[in-house]
PDB file of C-alpha atoms in Angstrom:
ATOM      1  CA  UNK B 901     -31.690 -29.477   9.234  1.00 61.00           C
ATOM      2  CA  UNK B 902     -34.564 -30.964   7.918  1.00 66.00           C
ATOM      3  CA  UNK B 903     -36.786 -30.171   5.348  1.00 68.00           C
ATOM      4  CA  UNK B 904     -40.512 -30.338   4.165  1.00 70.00           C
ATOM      5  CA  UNK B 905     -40.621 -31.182   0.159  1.00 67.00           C
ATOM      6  CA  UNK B 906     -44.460 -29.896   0.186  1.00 67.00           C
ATOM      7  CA  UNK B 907     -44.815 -26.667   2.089  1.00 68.00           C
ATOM      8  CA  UNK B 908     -40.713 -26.386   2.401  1.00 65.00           C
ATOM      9  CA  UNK B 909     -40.597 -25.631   6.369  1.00 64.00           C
ATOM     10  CA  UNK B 910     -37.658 -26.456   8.080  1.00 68.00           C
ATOM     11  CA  UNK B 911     -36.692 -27.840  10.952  1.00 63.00           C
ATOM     12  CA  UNK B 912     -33.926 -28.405  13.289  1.00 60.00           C
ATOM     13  CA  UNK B 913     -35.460 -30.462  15.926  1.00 60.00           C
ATOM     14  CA  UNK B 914     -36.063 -34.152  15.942  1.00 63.00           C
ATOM     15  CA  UNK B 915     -40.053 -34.221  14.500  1.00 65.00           C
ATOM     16  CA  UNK B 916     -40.628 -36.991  11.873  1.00 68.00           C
ATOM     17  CA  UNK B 917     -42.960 -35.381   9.628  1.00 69.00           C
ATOM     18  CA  UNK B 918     -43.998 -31.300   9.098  1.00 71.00           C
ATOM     19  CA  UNK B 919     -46.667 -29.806  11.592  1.00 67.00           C
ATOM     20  CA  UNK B 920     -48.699 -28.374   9.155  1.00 63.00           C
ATOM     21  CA  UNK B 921     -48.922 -31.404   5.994  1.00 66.00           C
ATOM     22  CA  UNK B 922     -47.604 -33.979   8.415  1.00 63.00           C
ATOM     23  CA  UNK B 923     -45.778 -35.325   5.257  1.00 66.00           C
ATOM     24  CA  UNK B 924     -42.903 -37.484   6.727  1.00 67.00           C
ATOM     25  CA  UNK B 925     -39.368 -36.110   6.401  1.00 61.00           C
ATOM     26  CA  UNK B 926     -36.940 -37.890   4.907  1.00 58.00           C
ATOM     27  CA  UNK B 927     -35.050 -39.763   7.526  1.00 49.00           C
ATOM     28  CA  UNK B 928     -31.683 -39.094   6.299  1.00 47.00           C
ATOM     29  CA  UNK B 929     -30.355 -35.192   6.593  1.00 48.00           C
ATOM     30  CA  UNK B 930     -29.637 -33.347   3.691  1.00 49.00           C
ATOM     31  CA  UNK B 931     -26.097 -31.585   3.563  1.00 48.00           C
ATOM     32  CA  UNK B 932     -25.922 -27.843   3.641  1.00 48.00           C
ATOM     33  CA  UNK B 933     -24.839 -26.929  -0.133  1.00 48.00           C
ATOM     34  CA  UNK B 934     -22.264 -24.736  -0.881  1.00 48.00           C
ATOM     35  CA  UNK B 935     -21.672 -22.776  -4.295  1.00 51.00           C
ATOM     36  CA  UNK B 936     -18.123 -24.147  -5.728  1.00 52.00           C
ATOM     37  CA  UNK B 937     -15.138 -21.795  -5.865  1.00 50.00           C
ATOM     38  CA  UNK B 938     -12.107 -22.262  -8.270  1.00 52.00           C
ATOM     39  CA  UNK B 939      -8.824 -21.693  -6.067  1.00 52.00           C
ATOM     40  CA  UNK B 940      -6.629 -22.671  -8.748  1.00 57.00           C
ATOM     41  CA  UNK B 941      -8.083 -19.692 -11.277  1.00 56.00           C
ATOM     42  CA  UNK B 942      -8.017 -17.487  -8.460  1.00 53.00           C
ATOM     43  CA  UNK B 943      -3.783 -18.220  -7.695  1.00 57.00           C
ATOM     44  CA  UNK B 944      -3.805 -17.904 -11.608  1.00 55.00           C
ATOM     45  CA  UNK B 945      -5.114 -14.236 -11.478  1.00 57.00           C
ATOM     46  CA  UNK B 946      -2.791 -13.187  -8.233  1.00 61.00           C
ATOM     47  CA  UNK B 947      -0.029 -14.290 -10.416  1.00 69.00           C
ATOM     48  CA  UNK B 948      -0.577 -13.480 -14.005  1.00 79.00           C
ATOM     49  CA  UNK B 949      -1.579  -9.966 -13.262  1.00 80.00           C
ATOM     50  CA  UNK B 950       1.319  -8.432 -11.749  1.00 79.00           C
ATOM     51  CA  UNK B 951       3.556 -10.389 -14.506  1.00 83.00           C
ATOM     52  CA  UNK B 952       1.128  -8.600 -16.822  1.00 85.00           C
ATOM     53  CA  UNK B 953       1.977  -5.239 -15.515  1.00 85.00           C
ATOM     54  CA  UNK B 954       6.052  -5.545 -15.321  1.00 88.00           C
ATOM     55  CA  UNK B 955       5.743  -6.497 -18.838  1.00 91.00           C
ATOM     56  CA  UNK B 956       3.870  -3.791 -19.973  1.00 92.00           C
ATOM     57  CA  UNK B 957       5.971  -1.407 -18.217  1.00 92.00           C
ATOM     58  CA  UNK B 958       9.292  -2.694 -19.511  1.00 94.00           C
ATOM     59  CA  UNK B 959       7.470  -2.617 -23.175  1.00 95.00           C
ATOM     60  CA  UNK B 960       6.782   0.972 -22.776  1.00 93.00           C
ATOM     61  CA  UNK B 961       9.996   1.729 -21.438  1.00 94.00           C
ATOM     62  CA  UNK B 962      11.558   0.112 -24.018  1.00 95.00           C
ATOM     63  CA  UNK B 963       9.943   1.621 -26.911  1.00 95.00           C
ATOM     64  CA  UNK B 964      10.240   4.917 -25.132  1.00 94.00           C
ATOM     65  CA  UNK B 965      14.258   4.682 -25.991  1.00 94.00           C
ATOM     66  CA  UNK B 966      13.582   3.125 -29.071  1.00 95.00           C
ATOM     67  CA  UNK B 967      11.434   5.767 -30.164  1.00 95.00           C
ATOM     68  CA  UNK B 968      13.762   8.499 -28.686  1.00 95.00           C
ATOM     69  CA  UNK B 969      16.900   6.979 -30.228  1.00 94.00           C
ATOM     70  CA  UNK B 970      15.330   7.476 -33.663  1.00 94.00           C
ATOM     71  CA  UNK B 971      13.714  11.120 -33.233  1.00 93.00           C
ATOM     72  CA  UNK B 972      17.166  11.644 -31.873  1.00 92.00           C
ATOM     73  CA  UNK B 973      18.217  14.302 -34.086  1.00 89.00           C
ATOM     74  CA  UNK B 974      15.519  16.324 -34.812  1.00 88.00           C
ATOM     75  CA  UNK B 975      14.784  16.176 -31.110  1.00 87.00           C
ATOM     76  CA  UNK B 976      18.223  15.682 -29.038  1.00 88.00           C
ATOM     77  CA  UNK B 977      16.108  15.639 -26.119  1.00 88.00           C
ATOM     78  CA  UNK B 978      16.314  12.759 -23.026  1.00 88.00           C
ATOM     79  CA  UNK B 979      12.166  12.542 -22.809  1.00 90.00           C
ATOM     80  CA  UNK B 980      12.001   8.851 -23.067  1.00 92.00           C
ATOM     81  CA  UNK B 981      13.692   9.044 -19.454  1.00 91.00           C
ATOM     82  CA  UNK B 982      10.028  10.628 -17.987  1.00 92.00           C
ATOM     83  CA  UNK B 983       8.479   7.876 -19.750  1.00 92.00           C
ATOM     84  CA  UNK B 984      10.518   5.108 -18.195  1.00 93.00           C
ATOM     85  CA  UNK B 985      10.282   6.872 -14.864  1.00 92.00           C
ATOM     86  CA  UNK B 986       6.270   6.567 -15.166  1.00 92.00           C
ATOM     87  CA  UNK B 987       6.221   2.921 -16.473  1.00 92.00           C
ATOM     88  CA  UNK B 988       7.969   1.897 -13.485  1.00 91.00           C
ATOM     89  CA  UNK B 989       5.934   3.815 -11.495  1.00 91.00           C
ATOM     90  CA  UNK B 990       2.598   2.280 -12.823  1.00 89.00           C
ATOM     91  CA  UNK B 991       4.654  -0.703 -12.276  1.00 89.00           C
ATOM     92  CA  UNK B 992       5.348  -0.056  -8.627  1.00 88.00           C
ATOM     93  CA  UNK B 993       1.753   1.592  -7.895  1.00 89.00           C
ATOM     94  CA  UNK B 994      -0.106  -1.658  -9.387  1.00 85.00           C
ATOM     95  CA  UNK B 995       2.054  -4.638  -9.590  1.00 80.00           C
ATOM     96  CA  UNK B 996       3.467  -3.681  -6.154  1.00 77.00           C
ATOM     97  CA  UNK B 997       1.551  -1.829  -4.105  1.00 82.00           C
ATOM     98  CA  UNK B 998      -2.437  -2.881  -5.100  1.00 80.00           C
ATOM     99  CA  UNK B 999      -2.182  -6.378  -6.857  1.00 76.00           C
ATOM    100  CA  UNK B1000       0.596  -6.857  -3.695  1.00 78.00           C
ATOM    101  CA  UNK B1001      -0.012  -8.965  -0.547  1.00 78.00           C
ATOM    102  CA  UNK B1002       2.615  -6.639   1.137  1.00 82.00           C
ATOM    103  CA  UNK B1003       1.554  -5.193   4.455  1.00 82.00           C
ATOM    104  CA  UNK B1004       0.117  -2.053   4.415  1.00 84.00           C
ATOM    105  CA  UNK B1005       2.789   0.069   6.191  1.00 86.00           C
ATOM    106  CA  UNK B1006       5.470  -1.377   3.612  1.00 89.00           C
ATOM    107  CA  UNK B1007       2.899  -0.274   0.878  1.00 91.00           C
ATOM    108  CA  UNK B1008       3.162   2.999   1.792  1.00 91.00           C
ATOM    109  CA  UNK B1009       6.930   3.239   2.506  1.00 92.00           C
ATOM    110  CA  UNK B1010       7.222   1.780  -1.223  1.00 92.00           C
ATOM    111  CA  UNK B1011       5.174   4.491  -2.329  1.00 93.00           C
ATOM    112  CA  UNK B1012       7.102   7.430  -0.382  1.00 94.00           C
ATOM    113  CA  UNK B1013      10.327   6.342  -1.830  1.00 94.00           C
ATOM    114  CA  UNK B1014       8.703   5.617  -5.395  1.00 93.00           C
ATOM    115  CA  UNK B1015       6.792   8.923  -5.732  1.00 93.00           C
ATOM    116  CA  UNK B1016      10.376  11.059  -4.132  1.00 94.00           C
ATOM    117  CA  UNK B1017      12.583   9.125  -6.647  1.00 93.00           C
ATOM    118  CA  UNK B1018       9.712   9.920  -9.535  1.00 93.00           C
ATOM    119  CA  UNK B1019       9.714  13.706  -8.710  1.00 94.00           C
ATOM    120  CA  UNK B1020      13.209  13.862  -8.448  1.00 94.00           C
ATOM    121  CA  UNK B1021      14.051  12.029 -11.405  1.00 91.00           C
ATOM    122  CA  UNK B1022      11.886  14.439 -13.284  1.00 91.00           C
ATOM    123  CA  UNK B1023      13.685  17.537 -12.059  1.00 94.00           C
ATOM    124  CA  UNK B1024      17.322  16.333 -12.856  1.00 93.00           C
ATOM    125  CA  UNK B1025      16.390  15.840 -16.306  1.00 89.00           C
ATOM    126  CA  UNK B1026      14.225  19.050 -16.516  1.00 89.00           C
ATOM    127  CA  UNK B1027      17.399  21.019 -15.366  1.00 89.00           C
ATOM    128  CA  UNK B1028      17.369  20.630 -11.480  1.00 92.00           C
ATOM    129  CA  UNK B1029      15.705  23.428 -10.557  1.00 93.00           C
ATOM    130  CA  UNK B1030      15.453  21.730  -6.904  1.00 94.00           C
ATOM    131  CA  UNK B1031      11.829  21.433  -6.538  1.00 95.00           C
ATOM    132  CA  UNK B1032      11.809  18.573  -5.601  1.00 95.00           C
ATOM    133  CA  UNK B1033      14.081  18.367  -3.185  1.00 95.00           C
ATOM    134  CA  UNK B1034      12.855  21.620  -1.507  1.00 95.00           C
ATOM    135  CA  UNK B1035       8.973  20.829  -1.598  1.00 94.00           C
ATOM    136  CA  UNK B1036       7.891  17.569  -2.641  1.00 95.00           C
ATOM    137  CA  UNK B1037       9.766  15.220  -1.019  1.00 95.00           C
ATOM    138  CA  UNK B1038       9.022  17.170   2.272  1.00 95.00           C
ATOM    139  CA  UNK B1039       5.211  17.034   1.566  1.00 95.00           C
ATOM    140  CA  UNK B1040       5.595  13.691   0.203  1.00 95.00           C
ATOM    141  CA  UNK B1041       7.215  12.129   3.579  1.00 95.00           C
ATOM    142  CA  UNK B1042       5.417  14.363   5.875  1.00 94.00           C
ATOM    143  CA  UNK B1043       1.835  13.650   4.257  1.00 94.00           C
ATOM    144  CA  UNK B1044       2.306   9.424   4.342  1.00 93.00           C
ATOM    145  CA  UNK B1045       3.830   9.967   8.229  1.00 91.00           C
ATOM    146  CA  UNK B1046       0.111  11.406   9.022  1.00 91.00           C
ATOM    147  CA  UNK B1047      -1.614   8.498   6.766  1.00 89.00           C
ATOM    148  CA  UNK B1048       0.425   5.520   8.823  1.00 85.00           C
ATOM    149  CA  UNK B1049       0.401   7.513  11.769  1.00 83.00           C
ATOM    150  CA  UNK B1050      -3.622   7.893  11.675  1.00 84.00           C
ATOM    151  CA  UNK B1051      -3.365   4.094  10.936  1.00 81.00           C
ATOM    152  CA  UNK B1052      -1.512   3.161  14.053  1.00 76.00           C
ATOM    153  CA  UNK B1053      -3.762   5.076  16.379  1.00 75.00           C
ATOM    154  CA  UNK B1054      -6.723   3.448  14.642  1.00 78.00           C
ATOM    155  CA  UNK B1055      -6.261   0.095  14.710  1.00 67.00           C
ATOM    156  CA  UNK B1056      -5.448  -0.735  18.487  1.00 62.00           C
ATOM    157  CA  UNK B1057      -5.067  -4.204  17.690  1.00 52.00           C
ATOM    158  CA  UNK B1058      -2.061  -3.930  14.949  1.00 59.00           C
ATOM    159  CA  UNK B1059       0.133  -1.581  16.874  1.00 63.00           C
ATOM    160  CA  UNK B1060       2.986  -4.213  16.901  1.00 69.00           C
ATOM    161  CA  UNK B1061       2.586  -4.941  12.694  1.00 72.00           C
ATOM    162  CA  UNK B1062       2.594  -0.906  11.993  1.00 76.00           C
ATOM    163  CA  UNK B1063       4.661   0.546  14.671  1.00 76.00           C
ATOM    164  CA  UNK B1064       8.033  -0.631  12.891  1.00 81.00           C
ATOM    165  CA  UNK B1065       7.024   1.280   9.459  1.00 86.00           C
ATOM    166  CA  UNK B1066       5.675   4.399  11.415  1.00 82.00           C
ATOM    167  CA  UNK B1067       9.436   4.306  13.028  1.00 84.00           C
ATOM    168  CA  UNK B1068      10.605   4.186   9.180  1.00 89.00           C
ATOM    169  CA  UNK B1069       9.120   6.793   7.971  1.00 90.00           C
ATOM    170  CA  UNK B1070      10.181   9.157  11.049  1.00 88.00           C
ATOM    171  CA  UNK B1071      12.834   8.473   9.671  1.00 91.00           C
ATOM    172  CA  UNK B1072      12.799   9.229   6.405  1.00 93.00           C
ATOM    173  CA  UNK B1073      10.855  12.559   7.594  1.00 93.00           C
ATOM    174  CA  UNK B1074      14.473  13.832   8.411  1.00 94.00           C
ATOM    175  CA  UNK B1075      15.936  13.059   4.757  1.00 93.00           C
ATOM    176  CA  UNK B1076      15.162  16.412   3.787  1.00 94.00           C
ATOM    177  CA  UNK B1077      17.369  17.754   6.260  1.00 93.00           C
ATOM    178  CA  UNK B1078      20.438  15.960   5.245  1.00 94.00           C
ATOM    179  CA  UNK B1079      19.630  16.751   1.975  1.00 93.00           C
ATOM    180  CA  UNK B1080      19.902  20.435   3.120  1.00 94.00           C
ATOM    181  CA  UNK B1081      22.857  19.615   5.180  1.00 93.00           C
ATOM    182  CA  UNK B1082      24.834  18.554   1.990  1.00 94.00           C
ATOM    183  CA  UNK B1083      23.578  21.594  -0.220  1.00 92.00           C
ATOM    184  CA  UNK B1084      21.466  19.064  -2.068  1.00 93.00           C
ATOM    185  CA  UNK B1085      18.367  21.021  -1.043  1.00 94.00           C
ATOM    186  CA  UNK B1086      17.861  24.550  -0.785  1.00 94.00           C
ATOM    187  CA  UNK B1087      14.989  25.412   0.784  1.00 91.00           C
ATOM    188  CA  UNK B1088      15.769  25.700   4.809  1.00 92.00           C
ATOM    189  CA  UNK B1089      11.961  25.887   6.046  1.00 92.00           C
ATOM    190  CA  UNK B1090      10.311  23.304   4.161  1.00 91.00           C
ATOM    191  CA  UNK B1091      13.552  20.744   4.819  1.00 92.00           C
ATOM    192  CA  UNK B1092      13.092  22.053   8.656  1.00 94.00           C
ATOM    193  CA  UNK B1093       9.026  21.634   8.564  1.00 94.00           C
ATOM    194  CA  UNK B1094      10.048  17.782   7.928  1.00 93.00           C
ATOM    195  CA  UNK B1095      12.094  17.087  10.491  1.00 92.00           C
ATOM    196  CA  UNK B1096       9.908  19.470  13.277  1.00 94.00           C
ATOM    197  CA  UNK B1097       6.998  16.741  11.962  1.00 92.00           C
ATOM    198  CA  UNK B1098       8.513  14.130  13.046  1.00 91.00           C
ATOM    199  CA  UNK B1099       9.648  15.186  16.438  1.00 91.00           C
ATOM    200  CA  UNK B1100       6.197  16.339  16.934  1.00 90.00           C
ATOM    201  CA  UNK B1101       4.729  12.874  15.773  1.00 86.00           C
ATOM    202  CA  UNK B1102       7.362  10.440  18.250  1.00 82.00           C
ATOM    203  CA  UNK B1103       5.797  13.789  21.236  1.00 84.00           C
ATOM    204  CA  UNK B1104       2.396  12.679  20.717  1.00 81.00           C
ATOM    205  CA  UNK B1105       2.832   8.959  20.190  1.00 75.00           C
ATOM    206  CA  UNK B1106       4.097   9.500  23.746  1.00 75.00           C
ATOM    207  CA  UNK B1107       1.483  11.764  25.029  1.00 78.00           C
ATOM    208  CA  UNK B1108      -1.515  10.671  23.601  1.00 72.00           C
ATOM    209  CA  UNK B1109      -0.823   6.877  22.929  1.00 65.00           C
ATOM    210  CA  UNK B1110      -1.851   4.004  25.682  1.00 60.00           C
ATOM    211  CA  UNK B1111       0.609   2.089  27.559  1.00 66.00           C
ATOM    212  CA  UNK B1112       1.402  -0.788  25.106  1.00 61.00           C
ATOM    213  CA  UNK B1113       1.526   1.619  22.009  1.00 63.00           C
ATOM    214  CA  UNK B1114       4.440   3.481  24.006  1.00 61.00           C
ATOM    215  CA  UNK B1115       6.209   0.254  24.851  1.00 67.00           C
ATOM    216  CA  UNK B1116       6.753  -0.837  21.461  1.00 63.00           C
ATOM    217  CA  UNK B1117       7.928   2.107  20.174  1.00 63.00           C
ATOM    218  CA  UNK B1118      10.197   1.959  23.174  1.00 64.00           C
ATOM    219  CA  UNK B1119      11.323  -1.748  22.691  1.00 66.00           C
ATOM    220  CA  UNK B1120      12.239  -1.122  19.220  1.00 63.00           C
ATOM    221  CA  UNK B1121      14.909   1.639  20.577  1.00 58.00           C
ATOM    222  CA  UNK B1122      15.908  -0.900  23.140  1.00 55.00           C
ATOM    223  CA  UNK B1123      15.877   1.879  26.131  1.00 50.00           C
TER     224      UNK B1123
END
């Protein structure tokens, strides 16, 4: 593309000089210029960041017990164990799941086990009185089946990338059950609501889903 240095008109066709000066273009072609963009800071960032976080969380989690250790006495109480628990959730929610390059499905499996392991962690050390195991690991599974299931029906064009994580977290939708089955879990109906989730999810995956959506949930089964 060529250029007029007077009235700045440009032009893509072969004219020698501008149609309204008539001042003669310069007969070589100016390149197109581009702003400059540091890669190497950029892989500095993606790197440093996450680092960043881990530390921070160990640091916390290790002056948690240090501080708990000393107050131990005049507070014989394990409360440095919720504070660890959080760290390495921070850890998990920004080191791993935001600053992460992991796929999006895996993202939110991390964050189903991560958030059930948090909540249950809490309750064992606040004397297990099984809330978590009877209501929010339900909710928790059940709620991010809908998100990645609402994500496989949106994007048509990534069935094959989400549909092995949407079969994971079927799964993992009947893990309150078993956690029922073994007396771990109390709470019958909300364990049951799980499990009645997923079957309903895999019936209208079947229903409402297009040819190839049904025949790679199917291939993954092997039928």
């Amino acid at each position: 593309m060529k250029e007029c240095v007077n009235c700045h008109l440009r032009l893509r066709d072969s004219q020698k000089e501008c149609p309204f000066c008539h001042e003669k273009f310069s007969s070589k072609d100016e390149a197109p210029c581009y702003p400059t963009y540091d890669y190497k800071k950029l892989m500095v960032r993606q790197r440093i960041f996450p680092r960043i976080v881990a530390f921070t969380a160990i640091l916390l989690s290790a002056a948690s017990v240090f501080i708990n250790l000393l107050t131990w006495r005049q507070y014989p109480h394990l409360w440095s164990v919720f504070a660890v628990g959080g760290a390495m959730y921070l850890w998990l929610t920004i080191g791993n799941t935001i600053l992460s390059k992991m796929h999006g499905g895996g993202k939110i499996v991390l964050q189903t086990i991560g958030l059930s392991v948090l909540a249950v962690l809490v309750d064992v050390f606040s004397g297990f009185h099984r809330w978590s195991v009877n209501i929010v690991v339900p909710f928790i599974v059940i709620a991010h089946t809908l998100l990645i299931t609402i994500i496989v029906f949106s994007k048509k064009m990534r069935w094959n990338a989400y549909i092995g994580y949407a079969i994971t977290m079927l799964f993992l939708c009947f893990l309150p059950i078993l956690l029922f089955a073994f007396r771990v879990a109390t709470s019958f109906w909300f364990c049951a609501l799980s499990g009645l989730y997923a079957l309903l999810t895999v019936a209208a995956m079947f229903i409402f889903a297009r040819k190839d959506l049904k025949d790679q949930f199917v291939s993954r089964f092997h039928f």
